PDB file of C-alpha atoms and ligand atoms in Angstrom:
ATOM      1  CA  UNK G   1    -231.578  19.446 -59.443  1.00 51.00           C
ATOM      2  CA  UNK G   2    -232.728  19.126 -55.860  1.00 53.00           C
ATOM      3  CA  UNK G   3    -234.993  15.968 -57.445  1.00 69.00           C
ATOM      4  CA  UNK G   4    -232.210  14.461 -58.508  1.00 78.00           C
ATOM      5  CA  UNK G   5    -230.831  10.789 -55.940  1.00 82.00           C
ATOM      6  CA  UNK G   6    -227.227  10.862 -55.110  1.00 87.00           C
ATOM      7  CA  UNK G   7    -225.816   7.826 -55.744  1.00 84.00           C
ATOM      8  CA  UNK G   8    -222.339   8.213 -54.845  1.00 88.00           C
ATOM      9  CA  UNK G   9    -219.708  10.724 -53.982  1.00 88.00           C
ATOM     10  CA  UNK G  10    -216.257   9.656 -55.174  1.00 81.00           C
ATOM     11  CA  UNK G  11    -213.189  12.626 -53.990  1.00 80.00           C
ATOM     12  CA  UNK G  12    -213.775  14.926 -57.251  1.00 86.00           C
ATOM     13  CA  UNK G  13    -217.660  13.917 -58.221  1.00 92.00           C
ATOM     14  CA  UNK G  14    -220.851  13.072 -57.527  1.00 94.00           C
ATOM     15  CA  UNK G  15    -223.010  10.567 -59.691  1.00 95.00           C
ATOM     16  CA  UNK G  16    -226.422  11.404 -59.368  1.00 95.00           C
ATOM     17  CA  UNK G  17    -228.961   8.187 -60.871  1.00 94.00           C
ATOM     18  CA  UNK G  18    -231.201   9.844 -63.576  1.00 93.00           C
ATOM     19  CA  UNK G  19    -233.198   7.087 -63.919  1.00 91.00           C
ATOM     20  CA  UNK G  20    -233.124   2.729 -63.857  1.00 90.00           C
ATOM     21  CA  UNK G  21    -229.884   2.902 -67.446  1.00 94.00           C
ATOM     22  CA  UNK G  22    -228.257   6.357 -66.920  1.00 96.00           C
ATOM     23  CA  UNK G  23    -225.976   8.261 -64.176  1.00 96.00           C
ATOM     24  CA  UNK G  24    -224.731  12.148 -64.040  1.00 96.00           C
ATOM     25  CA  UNK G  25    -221.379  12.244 -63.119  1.00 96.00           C
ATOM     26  CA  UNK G  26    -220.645  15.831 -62.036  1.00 96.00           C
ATOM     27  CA  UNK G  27    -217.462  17.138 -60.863  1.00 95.00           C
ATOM     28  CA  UNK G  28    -217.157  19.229 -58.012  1.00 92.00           C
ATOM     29  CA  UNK G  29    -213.923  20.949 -58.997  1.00 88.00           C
ATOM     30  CA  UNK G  30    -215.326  22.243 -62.358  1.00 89.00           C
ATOM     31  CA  UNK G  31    -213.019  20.381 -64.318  1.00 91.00           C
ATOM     32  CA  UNK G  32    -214.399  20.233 -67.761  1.00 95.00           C
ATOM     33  CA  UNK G  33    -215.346  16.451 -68.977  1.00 96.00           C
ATOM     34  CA  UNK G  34    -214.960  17.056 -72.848  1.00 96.00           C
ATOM     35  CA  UNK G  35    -211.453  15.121 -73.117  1.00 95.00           C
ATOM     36  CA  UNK G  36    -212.180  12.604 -70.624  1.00 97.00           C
ATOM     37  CA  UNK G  37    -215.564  11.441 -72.928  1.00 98.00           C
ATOM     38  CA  UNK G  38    -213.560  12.096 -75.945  1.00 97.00           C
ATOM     39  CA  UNK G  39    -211.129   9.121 -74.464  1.00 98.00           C
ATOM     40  CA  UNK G  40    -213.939   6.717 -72.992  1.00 98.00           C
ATOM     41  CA  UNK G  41    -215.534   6.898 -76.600  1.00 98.00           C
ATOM     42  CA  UNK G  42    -212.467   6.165 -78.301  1.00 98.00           C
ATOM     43  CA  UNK G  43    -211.512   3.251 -75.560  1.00 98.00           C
ATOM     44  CA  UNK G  44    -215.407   2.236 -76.252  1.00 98.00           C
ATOM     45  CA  UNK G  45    -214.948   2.010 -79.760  1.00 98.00           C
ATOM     46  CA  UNK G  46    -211.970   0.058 -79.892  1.00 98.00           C
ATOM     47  CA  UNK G  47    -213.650  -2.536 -77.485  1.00 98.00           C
ATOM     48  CA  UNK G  48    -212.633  -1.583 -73.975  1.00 98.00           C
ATOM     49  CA  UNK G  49    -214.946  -2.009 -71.428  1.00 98.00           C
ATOM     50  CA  UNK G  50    -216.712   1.572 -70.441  1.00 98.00           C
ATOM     51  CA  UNK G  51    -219.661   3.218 -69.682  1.00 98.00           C
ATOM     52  CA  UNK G  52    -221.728   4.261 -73.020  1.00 97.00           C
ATOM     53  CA  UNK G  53    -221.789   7.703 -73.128  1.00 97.00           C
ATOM     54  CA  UNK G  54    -224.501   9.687 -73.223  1.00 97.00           C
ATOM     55  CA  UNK G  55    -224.100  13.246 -73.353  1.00 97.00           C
ATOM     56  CA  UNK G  56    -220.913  15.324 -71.913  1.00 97.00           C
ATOM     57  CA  UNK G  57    -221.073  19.505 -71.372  1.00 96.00           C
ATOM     58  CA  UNK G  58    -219.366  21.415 -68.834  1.00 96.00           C
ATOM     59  CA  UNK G  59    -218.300  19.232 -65.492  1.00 96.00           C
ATOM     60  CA  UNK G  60    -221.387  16.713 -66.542  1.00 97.00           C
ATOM     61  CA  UNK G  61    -221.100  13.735 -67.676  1.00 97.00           C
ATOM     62  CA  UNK G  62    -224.256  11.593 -68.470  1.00 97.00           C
ATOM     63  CA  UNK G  63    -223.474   7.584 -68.702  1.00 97.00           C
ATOM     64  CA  UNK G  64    -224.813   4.292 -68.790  1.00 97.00           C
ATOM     65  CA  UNK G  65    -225.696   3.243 -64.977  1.00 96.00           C
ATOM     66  CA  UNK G  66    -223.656   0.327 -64.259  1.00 96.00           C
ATOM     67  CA  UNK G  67    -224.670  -2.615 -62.071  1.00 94.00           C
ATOM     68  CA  UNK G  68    -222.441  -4.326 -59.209  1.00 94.00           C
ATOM     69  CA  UNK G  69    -220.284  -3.689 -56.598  1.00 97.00           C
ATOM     70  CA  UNK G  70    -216.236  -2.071 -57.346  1.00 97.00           C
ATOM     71  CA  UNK G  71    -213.813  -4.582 -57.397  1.00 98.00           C
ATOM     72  CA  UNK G  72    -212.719  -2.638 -53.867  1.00 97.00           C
ATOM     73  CA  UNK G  73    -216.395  -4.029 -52.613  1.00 97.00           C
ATOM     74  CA  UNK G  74    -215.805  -7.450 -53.900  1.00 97.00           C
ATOM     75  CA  UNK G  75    -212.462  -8.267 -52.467  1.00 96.00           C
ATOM     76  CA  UNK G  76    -213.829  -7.320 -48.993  1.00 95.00           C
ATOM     77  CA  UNK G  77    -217.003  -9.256 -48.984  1.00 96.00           C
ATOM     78  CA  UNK G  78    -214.991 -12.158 -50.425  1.00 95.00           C
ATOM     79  CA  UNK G  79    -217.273 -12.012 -53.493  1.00 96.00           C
ATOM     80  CA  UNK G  80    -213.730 -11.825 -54.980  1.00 97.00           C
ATOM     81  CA  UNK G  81    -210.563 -13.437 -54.080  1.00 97.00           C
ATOM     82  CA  UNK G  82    -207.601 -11.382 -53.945  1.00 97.00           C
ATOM     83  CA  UNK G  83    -205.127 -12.840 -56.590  1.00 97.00           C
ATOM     84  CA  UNK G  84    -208.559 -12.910 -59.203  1.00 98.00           C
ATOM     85  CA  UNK G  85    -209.022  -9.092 -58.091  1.00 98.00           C
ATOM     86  CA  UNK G  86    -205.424  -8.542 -58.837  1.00 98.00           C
ATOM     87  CA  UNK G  87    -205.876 -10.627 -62.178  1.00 98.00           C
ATOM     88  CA  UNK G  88    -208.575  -8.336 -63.434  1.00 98.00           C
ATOM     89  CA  UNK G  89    -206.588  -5.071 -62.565  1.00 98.00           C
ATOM     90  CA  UNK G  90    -203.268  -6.853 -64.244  1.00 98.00           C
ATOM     91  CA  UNK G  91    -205.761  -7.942 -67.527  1.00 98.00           C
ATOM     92  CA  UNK G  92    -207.693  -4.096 -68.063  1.00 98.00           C
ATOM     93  CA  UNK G  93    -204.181  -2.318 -67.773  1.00 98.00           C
ATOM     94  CA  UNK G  94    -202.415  -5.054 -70.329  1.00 98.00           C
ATOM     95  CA  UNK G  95    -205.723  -4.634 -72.856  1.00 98.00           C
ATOM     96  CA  UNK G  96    -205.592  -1.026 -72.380  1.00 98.00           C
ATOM     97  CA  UNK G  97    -202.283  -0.738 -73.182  1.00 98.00           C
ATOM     98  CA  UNK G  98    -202.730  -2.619 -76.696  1.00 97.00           C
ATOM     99  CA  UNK G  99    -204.334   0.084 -78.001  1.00 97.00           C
ATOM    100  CA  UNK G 100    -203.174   2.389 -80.344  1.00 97.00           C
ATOM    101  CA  UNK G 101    -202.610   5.960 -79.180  1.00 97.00           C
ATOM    102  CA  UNK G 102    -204.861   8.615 -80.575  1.00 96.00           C
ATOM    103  CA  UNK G 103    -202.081  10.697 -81.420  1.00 92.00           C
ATOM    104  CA  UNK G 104    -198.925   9.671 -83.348  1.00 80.00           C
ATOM    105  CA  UNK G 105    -196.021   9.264 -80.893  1.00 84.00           C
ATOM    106  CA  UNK G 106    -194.011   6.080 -80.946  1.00 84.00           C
ATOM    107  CA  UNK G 107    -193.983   3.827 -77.877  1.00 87.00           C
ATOM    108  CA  UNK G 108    -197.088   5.683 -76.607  1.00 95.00           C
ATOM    109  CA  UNK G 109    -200.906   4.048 -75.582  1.00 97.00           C
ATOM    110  CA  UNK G 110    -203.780   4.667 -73.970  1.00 98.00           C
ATOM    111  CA  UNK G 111    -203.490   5.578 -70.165  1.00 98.00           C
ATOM    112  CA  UNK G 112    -206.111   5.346 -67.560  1.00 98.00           C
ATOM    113  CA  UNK G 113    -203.882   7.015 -64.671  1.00 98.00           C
ATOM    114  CA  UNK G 114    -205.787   6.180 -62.109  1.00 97.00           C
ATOM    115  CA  UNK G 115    -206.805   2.439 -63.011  1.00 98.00           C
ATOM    116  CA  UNK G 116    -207.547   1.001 -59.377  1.00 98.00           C
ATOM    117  CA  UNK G 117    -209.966  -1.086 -57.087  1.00 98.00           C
ATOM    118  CA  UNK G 118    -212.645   1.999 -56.762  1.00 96.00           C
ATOM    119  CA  UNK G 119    -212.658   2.253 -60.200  1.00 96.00           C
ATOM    120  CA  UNK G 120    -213.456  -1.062 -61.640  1.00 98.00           C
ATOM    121  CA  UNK G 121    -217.418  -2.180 -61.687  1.00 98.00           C
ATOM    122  CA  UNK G 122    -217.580  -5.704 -61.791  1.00 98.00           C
ATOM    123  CA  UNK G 123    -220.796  -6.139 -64.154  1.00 98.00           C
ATOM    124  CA  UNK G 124    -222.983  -8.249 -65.538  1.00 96.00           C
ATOM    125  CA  UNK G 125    -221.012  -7.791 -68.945  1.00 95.00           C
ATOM    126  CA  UNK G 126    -217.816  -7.985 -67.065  1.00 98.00           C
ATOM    127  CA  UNK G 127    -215.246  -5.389 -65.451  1.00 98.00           C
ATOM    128  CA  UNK G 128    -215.925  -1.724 -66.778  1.00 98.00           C
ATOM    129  CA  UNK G 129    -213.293   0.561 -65.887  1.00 98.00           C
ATOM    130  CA  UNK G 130    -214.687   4.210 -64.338  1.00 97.00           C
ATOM    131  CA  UNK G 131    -212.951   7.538 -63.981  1.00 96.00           C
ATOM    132  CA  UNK G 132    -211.443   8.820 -66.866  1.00 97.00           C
ATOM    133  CA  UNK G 133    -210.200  12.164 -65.871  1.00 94.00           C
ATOM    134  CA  UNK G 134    -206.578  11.876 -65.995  1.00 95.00           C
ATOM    135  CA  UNK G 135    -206.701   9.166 -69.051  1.00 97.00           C
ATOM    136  CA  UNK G 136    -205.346  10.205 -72.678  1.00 97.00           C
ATOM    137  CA  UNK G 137    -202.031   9.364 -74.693  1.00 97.00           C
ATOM    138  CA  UNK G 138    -198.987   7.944 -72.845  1.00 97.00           C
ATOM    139  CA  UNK G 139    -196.834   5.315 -71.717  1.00 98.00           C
ATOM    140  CA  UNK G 140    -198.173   2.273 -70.356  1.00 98.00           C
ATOM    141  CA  UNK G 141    -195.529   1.881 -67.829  1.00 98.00           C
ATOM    142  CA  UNK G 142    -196.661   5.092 -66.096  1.00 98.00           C
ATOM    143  CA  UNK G 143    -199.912   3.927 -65.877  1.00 98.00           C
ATOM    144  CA  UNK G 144    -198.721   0.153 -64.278  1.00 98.00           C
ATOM    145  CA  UNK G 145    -196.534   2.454 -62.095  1.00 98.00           C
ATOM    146  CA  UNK G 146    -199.523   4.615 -60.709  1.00 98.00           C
ATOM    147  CA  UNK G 147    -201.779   1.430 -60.075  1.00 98.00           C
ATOM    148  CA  UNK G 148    -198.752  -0.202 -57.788  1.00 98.00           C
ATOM    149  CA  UNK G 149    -198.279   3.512 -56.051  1.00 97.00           C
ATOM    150  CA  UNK G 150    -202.415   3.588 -55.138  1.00 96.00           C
ATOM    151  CA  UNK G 151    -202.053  -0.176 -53.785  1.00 97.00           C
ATOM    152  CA  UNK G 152    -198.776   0.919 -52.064  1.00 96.00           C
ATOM    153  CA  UNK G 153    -200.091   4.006 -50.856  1.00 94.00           C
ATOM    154  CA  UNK G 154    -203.154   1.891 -49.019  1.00 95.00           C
ATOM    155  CA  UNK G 155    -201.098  -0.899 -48.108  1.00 95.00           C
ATOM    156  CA  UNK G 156    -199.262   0.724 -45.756  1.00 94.00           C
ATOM    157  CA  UNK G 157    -201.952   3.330 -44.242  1.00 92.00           C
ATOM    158  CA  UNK G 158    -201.017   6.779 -46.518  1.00 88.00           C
ATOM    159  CA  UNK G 159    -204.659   6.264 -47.760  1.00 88.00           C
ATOM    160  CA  UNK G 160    -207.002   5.437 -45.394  1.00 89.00           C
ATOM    161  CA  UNK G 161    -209.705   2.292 -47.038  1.00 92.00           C
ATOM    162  CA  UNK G 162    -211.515  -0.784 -45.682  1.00 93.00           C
ATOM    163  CA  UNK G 163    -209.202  -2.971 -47.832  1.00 92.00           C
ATOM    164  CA  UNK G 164    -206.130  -1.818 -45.205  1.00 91.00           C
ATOM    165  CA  UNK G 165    -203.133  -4.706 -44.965  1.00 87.00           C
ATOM    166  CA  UNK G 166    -204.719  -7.255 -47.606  1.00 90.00           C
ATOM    167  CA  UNK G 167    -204.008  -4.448 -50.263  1.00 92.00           C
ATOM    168  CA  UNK G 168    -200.379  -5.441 -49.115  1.00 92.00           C
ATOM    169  CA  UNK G 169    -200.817  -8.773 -50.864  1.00 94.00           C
ATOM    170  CA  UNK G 170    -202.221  -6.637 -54.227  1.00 96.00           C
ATOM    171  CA  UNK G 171    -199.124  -4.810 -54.619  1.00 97.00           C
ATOM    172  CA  UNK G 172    -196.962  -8.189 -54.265  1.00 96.00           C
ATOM    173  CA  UNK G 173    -199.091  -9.866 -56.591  1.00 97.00           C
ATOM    174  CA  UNK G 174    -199.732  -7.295 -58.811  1.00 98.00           C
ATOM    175  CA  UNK G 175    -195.709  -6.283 -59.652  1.00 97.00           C
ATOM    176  CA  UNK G 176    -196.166 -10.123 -60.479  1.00 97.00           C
ATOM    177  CA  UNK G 177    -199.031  -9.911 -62.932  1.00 98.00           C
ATOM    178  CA  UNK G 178    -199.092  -6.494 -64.265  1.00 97.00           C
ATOM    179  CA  UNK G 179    -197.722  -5.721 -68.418  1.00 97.00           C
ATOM    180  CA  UNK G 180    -194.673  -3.913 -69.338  1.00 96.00           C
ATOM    181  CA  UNK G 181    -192.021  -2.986 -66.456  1.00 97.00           C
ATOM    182  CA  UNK G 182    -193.861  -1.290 -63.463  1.00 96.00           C
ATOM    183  CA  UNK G 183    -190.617  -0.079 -61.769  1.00 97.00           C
ATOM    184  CA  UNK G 184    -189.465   1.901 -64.998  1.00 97.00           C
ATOM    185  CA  UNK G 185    -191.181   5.045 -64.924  1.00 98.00           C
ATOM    186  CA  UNK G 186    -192.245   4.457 -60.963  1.00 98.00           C
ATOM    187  CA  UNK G 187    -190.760   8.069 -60.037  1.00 97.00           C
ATOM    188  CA  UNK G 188    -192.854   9.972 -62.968  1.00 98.00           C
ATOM    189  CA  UNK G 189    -195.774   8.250 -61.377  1.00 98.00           C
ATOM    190  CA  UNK G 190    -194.772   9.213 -57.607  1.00 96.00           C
ATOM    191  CA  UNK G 191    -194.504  12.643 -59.511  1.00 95.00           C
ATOM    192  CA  UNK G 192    -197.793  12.520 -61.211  1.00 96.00           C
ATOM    193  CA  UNK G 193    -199.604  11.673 -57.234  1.00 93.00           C
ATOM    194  CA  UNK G 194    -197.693  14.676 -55.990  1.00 92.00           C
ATOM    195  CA  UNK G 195    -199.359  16.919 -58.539  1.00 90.00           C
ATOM    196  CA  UNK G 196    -202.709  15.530 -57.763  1.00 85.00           C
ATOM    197  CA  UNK G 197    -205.185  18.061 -56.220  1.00 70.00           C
ATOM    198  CA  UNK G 198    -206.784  15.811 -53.907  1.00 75.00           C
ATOM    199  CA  UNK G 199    -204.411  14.313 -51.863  1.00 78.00           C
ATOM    200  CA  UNK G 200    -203.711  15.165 -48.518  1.00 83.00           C
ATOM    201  CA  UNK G 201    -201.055  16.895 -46.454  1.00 85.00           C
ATOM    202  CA  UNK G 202    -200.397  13.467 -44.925  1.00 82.00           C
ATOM    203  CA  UNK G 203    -200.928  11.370 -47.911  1.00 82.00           C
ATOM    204  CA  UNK G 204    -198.537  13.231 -49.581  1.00 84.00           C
ATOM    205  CA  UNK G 205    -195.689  13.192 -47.281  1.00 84.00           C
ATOM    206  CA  UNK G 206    -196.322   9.486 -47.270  1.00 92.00           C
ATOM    207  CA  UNK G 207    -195.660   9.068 -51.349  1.00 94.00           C
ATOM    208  CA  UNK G 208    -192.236   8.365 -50.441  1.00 93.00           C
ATOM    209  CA  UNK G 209    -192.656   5.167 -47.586  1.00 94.00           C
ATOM    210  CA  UNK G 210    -195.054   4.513 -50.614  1.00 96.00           C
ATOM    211  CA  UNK G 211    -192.836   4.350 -53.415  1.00 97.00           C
ATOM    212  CA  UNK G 212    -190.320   2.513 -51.675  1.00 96.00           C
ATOM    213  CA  UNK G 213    -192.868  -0.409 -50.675  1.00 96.00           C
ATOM    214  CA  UNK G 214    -193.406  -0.886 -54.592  1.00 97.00           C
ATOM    215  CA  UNK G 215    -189.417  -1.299 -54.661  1.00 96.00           C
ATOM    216  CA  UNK G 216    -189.189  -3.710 -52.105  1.00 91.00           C
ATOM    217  CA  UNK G 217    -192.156  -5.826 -53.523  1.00 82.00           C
ATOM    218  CA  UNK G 218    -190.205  -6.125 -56.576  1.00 73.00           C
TER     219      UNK G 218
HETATM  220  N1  ADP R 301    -221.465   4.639 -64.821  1.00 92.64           N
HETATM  221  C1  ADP R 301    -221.662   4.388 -63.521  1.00 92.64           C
HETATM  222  N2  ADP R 301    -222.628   3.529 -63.137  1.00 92.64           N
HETATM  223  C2  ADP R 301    -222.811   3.258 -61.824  1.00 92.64           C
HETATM  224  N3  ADP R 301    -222.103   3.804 -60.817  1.00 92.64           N
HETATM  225  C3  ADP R 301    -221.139   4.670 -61.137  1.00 92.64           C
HETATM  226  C4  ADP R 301    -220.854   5.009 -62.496  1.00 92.64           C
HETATM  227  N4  ADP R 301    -219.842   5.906 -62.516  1.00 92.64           N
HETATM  228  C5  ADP R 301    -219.514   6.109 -61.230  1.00 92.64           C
HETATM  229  N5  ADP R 301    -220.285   5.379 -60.392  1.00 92.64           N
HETATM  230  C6  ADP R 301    -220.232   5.354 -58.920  1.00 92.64           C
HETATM  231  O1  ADP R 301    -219.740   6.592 -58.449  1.00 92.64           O
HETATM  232  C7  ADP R 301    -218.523   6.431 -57.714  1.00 92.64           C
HETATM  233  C8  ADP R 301    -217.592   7.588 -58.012  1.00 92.64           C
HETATM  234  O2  ADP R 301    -217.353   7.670 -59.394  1.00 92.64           O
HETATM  235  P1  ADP R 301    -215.943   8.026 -59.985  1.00 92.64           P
HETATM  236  O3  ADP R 301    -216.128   8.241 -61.439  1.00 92.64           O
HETATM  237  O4  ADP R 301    -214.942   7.010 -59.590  1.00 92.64           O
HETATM  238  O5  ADP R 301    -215.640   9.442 -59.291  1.00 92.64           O
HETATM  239  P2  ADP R 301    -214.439   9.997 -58.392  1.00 92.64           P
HETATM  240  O6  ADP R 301    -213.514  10.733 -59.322  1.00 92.64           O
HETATM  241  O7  ADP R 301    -215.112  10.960 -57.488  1.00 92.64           O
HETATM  242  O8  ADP R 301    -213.754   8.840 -57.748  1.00 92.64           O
HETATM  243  C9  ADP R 301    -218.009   5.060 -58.142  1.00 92.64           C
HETATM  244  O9  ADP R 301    -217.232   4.430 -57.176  1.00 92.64           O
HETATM  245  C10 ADP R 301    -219.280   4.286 -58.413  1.00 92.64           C
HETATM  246  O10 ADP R 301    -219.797   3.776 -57.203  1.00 92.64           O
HETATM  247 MG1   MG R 302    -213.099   7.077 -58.668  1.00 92.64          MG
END
């Protein structure tokens, strides 16, 4: 493996380039990738945008190598304005959420859980969302609710990133432009960040301030 190029190292994975059309995603925390690329195929199939993939055993997941910057990238070299960044992230959750669940209960969808700037390529065949571990059957609302939280939790500082203040203006807009009823399920989702491994002390004494900053946008 020591031949292999990192290409990036997101909080749980690196994604190593196998060659010029594939990546290895592989996880650091030995999480096991089966139901994530059980979800991206399904997505896939159904016409979401997401990496082809390859192969999944273990923590490794081998993918189609996407071209172009995040949307994170765009909006701060101005590639991207903000309200069309906030468009795009408003536009993936509301076609995600059309989808049918892949298992029977009422009122649920397809959740991405994690559906934010880092994790949207902007490519040549359009925005491809990344990420999939915490995606599977839910309620769309949750997942709105987590993508205001992440913007929220930036905006004012819990998570340190380049994007800072103006991520400030992506909540505001993004209450505005985002399906179903962001606020309804906004505590689940401040419960769901809690839970999550890989926030920090700080970060998650900071869910709170964060939480009420989606309120007051709102
Ligand atoms: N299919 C892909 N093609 C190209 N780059 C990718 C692909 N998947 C991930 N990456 C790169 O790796 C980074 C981390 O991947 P990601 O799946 O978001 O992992 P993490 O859970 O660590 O955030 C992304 O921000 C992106 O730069
Ligand atoms: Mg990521």
């Amino acid at each position: 493996m020591t031949d292999l190029e990192l290409f990036a190292a997101g909080r749980e994975a690196d994604v190593f380039a196998l060659d010029g059309n594939r990546v290895l995603r592989r996880y650091r925390t030995g999480m096991d990738v089966a139901r994530e690329a059980e979800v991206m195929a399904y997505v896939g199939g159904l016409g979401f945008p997401v990496p082809e993939v390859y192969a999944a055993a273990g923590t490794d997941l081998v993918m189609e190598r996407l071209d172009g910057p995040t949307l994170a990238q765009a909006a701060l070299t101005g590639e991207l304005s903000i309200p069309d960044g906030v468009a795009i992230l408003a536009d993936l959750l509301r076609r995600l959420h059309d989808l049918p669940p892949r298992g029977g209960t009422s009122g649920d969808t397809i959740v991405h859980l994690d559906l934010h700037p880092e994790n949207v390529l902007l490519t040549r065949r359009g925005p491809v969302v990344i990420d999939w571990c915490n995606a599977g059957d839910g309620p769309g609302d949750l997942d709105t609710a987590l993508s205001a939280l992440i913007l929220a939790q930036v905006a004012i500082g819990s998570i340190e990133h380049p994007l800072g203040t103006e991520a400030g203006a992506m909540v505001d807009l993004f209450l505005e432009l985002a399906p179903g009823d962001p606020l309804r399920l906004l505590d689940d989702a401040a419960a769901f960040r809690r839970r999550q491994l890989t926030m920090s002390p700080d970060e998650l004494a900071m869910i709170d301030a964060a939480t009420a900053r989606v309120r007051t946008a709102a």
